[in-house]
Short mmCIF file of C-alpha atoms and ligand atoms in Angstrom, two decimals:
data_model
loop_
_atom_site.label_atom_id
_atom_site.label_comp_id
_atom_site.label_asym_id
_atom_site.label_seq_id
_atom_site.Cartn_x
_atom_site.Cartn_y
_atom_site.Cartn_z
CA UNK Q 651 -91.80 156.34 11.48
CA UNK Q 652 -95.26 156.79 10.59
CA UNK Q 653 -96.84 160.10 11.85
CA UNK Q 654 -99.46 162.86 11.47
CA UNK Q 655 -97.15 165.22 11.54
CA UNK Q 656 -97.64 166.64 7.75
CA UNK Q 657 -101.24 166.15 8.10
CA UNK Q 658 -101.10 168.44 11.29
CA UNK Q 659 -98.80 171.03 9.64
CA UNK Q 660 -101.17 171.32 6.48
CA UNK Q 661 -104.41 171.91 8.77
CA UNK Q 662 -102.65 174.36 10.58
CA UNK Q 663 -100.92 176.28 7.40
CA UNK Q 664 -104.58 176.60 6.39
CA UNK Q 665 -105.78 177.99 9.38
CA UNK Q 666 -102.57 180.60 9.72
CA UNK Q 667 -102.72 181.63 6.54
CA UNK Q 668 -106.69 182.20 6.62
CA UNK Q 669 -105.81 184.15 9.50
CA UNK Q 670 -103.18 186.44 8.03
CA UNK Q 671 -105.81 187.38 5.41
CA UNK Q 672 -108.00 188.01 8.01
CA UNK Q 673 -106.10 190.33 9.76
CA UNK Q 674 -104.85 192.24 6.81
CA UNK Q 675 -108.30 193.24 6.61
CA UNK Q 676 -108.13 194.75 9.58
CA UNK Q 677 -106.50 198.03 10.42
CA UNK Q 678 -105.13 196.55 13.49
CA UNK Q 679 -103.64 193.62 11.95
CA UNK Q 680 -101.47 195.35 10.05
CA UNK Q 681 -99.65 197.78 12.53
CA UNK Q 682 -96.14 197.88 11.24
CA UNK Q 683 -92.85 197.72 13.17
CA UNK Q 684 -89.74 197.87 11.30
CA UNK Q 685 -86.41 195.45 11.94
CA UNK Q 686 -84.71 196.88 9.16
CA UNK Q 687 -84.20 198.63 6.07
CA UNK Q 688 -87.07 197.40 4.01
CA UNK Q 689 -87.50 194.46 6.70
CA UNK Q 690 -90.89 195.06 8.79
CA UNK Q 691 -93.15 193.01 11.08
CA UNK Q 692 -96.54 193.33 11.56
CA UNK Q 693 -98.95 192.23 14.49
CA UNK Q 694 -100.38 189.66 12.30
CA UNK Q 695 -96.48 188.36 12.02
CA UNK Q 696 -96.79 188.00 15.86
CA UNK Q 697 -100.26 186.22 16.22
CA UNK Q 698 -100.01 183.75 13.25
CA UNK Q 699 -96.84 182.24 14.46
CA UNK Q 700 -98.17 182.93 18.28
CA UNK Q 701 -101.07 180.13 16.76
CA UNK Q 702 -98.66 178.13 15.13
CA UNK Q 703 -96.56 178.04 18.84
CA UNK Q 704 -99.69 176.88 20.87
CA UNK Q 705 -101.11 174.29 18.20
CA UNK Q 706 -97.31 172.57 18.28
CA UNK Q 707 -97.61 172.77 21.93
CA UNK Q 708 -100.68 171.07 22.48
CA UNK Q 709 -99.95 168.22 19.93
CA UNK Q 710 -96.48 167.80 20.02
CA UNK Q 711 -95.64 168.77 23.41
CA UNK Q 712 -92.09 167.12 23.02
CA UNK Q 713 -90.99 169.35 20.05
CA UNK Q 714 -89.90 172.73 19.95
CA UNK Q 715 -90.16 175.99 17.62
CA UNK Q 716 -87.76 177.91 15.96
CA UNK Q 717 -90.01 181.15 14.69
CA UNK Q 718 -89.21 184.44 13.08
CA UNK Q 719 -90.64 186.56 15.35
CA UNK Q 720 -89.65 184.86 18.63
CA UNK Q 721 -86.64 182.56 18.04
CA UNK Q 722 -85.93 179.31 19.68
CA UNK Q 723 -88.20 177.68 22.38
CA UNK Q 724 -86.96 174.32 22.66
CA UNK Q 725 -88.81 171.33 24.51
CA UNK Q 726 -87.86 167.88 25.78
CA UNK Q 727 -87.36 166.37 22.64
CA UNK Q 728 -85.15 166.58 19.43
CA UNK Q 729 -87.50 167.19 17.28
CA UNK Q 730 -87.96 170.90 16.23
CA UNK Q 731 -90.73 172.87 14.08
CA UNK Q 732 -89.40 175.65 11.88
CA UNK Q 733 -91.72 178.54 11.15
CA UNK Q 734 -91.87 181.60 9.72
CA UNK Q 735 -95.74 182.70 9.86
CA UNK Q 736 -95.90 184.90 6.77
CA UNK Q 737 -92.47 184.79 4.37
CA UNK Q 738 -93.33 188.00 2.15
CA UNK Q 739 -94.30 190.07 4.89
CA UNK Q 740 -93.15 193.67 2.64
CA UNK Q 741 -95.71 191.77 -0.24
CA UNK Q 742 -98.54 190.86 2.49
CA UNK Q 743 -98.64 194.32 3.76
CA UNK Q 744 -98.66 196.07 0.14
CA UNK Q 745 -101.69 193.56 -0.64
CA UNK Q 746 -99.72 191.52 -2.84
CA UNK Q 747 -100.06 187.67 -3.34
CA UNK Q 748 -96.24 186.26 -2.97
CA UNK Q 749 -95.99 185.65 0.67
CA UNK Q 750 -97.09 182.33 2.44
CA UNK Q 751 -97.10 180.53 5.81
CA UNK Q 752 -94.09 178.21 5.96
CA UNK Q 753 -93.72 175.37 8.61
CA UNK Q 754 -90.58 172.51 8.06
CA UNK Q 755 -90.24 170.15 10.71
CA UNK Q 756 -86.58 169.20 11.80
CA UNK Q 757 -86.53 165.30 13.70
CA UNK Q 758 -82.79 166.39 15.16
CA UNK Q 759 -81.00 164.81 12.27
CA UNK Q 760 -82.90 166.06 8.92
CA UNK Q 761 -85.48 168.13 7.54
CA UNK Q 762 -88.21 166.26 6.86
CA UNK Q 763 -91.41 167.56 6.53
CA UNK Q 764 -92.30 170.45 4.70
CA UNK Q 765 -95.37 172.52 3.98
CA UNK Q 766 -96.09 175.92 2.11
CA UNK Q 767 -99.48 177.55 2.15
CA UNK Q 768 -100.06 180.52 -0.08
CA UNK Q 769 -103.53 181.86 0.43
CA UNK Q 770 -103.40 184.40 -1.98
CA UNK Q 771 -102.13 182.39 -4.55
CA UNK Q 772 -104.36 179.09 -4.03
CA UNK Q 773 -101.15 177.38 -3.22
CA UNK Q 774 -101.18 174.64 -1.30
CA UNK Q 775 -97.65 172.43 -1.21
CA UNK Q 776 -97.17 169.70 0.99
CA UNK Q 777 -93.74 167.16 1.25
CA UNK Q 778 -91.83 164.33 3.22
CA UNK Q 779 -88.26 162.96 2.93
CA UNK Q 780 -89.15 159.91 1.48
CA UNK Q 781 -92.78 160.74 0.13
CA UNK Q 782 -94.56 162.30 -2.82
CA UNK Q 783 -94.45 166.36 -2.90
CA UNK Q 784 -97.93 167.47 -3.97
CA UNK Q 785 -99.58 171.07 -5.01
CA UNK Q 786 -102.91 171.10 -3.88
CA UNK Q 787 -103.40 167.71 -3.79
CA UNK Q 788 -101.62 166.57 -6.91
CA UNK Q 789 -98.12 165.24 -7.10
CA UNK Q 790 -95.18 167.62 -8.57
CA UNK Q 791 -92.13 167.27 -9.36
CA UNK Q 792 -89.39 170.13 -10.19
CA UNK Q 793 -88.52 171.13 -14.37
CA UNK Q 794 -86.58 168.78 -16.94
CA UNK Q 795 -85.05 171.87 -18.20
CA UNK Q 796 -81.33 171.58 -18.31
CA UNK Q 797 -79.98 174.45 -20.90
CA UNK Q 798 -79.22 177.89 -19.23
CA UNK Q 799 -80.60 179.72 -22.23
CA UNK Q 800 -83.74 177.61 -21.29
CA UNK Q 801 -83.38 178.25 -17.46
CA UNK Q 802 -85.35 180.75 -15.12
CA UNK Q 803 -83.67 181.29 -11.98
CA UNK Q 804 -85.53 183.31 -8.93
CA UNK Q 805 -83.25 184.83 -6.59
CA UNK Q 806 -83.60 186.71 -3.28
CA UNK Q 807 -81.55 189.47 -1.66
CA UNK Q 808 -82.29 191.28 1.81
CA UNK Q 809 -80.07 194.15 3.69
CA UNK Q 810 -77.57 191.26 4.45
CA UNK Q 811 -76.29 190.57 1.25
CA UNK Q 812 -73.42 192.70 -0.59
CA UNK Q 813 -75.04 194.54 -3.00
CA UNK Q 814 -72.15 194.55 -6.18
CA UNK Q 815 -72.33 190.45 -5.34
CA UNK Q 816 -75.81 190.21 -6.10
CA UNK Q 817 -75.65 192.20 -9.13
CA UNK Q 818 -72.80 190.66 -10.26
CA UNK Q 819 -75.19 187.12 -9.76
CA UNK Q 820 -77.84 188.48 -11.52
CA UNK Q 821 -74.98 190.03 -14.51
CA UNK Q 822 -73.28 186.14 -14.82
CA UNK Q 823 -77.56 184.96 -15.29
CA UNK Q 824 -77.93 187.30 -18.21
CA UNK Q 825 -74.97 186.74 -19.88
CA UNK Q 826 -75.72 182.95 -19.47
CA UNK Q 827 -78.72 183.43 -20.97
CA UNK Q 828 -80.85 183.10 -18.05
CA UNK Q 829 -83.90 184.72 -17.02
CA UNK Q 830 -84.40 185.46 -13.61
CA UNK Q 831 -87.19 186.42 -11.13
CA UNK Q 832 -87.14 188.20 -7.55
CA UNK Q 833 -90.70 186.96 -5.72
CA UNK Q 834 -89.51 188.80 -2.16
CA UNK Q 835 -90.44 185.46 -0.70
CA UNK Q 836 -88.34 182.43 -0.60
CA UNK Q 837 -91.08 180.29 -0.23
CA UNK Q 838 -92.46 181.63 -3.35
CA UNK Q 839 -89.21 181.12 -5.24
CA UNK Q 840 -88.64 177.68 -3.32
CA UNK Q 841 -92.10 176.24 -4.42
CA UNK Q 842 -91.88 177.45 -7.51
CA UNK Q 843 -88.82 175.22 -8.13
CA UNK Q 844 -90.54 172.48 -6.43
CA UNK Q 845 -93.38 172.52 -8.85
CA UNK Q 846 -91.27 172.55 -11.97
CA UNK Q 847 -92.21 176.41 -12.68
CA UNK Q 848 -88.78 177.61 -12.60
CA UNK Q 849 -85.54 175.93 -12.51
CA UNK Q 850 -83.73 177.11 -9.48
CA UNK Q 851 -83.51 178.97 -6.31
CA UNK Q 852 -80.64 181.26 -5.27
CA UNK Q 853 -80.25 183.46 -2.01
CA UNK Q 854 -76.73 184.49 -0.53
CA UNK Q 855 -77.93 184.86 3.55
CA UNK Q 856 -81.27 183.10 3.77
CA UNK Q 857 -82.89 182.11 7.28
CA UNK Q 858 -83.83 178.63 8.04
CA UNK Q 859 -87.27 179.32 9.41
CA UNK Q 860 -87.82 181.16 5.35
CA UNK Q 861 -85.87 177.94 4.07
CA UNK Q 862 -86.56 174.48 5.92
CA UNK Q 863 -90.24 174.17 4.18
CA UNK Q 864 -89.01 175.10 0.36
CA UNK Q 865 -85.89 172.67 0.94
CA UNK Q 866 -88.31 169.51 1.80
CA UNK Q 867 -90.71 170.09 -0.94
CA UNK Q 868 -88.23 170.12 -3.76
CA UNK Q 869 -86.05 167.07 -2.28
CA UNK Q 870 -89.40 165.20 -2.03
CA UNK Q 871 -90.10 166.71 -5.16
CA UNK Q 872 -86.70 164.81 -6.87
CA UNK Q 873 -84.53 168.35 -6.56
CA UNK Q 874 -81.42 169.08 -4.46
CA UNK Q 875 -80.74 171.62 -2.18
CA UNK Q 876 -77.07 172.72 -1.22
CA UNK Q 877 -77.07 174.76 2.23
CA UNK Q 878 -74.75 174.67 5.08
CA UNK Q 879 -74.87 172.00 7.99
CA UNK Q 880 -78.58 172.11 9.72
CA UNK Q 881 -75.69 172.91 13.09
CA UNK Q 882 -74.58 176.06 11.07
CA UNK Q 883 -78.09 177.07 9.25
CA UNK Q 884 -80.39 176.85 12.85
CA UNK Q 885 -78.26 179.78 13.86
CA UNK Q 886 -77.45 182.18 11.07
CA UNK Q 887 -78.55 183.07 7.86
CA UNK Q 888 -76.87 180.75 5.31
CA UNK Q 889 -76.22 180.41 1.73
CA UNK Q 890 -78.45 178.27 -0.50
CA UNK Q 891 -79.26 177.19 -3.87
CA UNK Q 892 -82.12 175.07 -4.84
CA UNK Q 893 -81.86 173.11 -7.86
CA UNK Q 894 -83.94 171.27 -10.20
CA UNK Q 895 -81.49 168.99 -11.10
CA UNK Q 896 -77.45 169.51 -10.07
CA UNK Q 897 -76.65 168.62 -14.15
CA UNK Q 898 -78.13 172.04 -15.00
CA UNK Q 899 -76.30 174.62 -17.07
CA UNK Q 900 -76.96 177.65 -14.55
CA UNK Q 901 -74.79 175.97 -11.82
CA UNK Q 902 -71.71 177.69 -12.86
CA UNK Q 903 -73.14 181.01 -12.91
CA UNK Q 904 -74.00 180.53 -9.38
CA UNK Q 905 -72.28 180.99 -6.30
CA UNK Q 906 -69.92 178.79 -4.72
CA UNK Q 907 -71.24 177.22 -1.76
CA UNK Q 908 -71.55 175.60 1.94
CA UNK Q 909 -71.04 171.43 1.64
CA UNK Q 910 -74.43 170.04 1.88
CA UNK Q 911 -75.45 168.56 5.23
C1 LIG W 1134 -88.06 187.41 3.47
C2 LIG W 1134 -87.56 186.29 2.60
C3 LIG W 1134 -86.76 186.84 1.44
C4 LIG W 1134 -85.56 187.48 1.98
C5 LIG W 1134 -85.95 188.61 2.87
C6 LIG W 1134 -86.90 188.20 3.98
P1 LIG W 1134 -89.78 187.72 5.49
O1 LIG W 1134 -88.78 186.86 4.54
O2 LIG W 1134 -88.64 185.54 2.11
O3 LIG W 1134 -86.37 185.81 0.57
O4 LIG W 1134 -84.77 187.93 0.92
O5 LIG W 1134 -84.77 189.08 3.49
O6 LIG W 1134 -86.22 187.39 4.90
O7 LIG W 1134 -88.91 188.59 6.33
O8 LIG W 1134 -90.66 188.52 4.61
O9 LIG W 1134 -90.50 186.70 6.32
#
């Protein structure tokens, strides 16, 4: 099925992302509400994915969103956008350039479009099921790199996670002879897999709407993701690793997971 859809979602990355660094600028833009220890939402949260919400409405009136900041608004058909309107928000606020505007599209069956826009970075990653994955414009594809000694995995953590686990995770990637790296985005950590910079992705409770753009890019890209079932992931934080290649050496060291969906 031929469709504009990734075209759409990259114009309107742009424009969100433009946005958020607009508002950051502005002392309004970033008054701060916190959900959470070391979990916060600003009003430029709100807006960005309150543009995102109307520009799906008006040219995909069938589909509906599953945001962030205001959940599930379903329309008439199957299809389903999945947003979060700055991943990174703790590194947005703080001025920092890991954070990005991440919009997947789900048709009812798969993932299948995927699109990560990093303003601060320069970053601009675009993907389809079935199509090339390209970084600003250029196709890439996720790392050779198969030893574990030769491995960098990124890894994120929030509130939800048990903390001895993750340092446990992080003890079995030393000892392995792994590096690792902790962006505080997962679409940072996702596209950085995707674009052969690092070797794998690793988060214990991860949301969809921080997930379903990363995932897309580094299938497209010739990766594999393992989460739970899309039935499972829509409604609860789920485990998942992101892989450059499921004959690496750091898949031991990682935890067991979900059957892919
Ligand atoms: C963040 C994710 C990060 C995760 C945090 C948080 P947010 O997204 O990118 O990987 O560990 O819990 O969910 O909240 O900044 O959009």
């Amino acid at each position: 099925m031929s469709d504009d859809r990734l075209a759409f979602a990259s114009n309107l990355a742009r424009t969100a992302g433009l946005l958020a660094q607009e508002l950051r600028s502005r002392p309004e833009g970033l008054s701060i509400a916190t959900k959470g220890p070391q979990d916060f939402v600003t009003a430029a949260d709100l807006a960005v994915e309150t543009l995102i919400r109307k520009a799906v409405a008006a040219r995909f009136p069938a589909d509906g969103v599953l945001g962030e900041e205001a959940g599930l608004i379903r329309s008439d058909g199957s299809g389903c956008w999945i947003v979060d309107p700055i991943d990174g928000t703790t590194n947005y606020m703080r001025g920092l350039p890991d954070w990005g505007v991440s919009i997947g599209y789900f048709d009812g069956t798969a993932l299948t479009h995927g699109v990560i826009f990093a303003p601060d970075l320069g970053l601009m990653a675009t993907g389809q099921i079935g199509g090339p994955a390209l970084l600003n414009g250029r196709p890439m594809q996720v790392s050779p790199r198969l030893a574990a000694s030769d491995s960098i995995v990124t890894i994120g953590y929030s509130g939800r996670d048990d903390r001895l686990a993750h340092l446990a995770l992080i003890g079995r990637l030393l000892d392995a002879g792994c590096e690792y790296r902790r962006p505080g985005a997962a679409t940072i950590g996702l596209l950085a897999v995707a674009s052969g910079r690092l070797e794998a992705y690793y988060e214990a409770q991860l949301h969809i709407w921080d997930a379903a753009a990363g995932i897309v890019l580094i299938r497209a890209a010739g990766g594999e993701v393992l989460h739970a079932p899309m039935s499972e992931h829509l409604t609860a934080p789920c485990e998942v690793l992101a892989l450059n290649t499921a004959r690496s050496e750091v898949v031991p060291f990682l935890q067991a997971l979900h059957p892919q969906d």
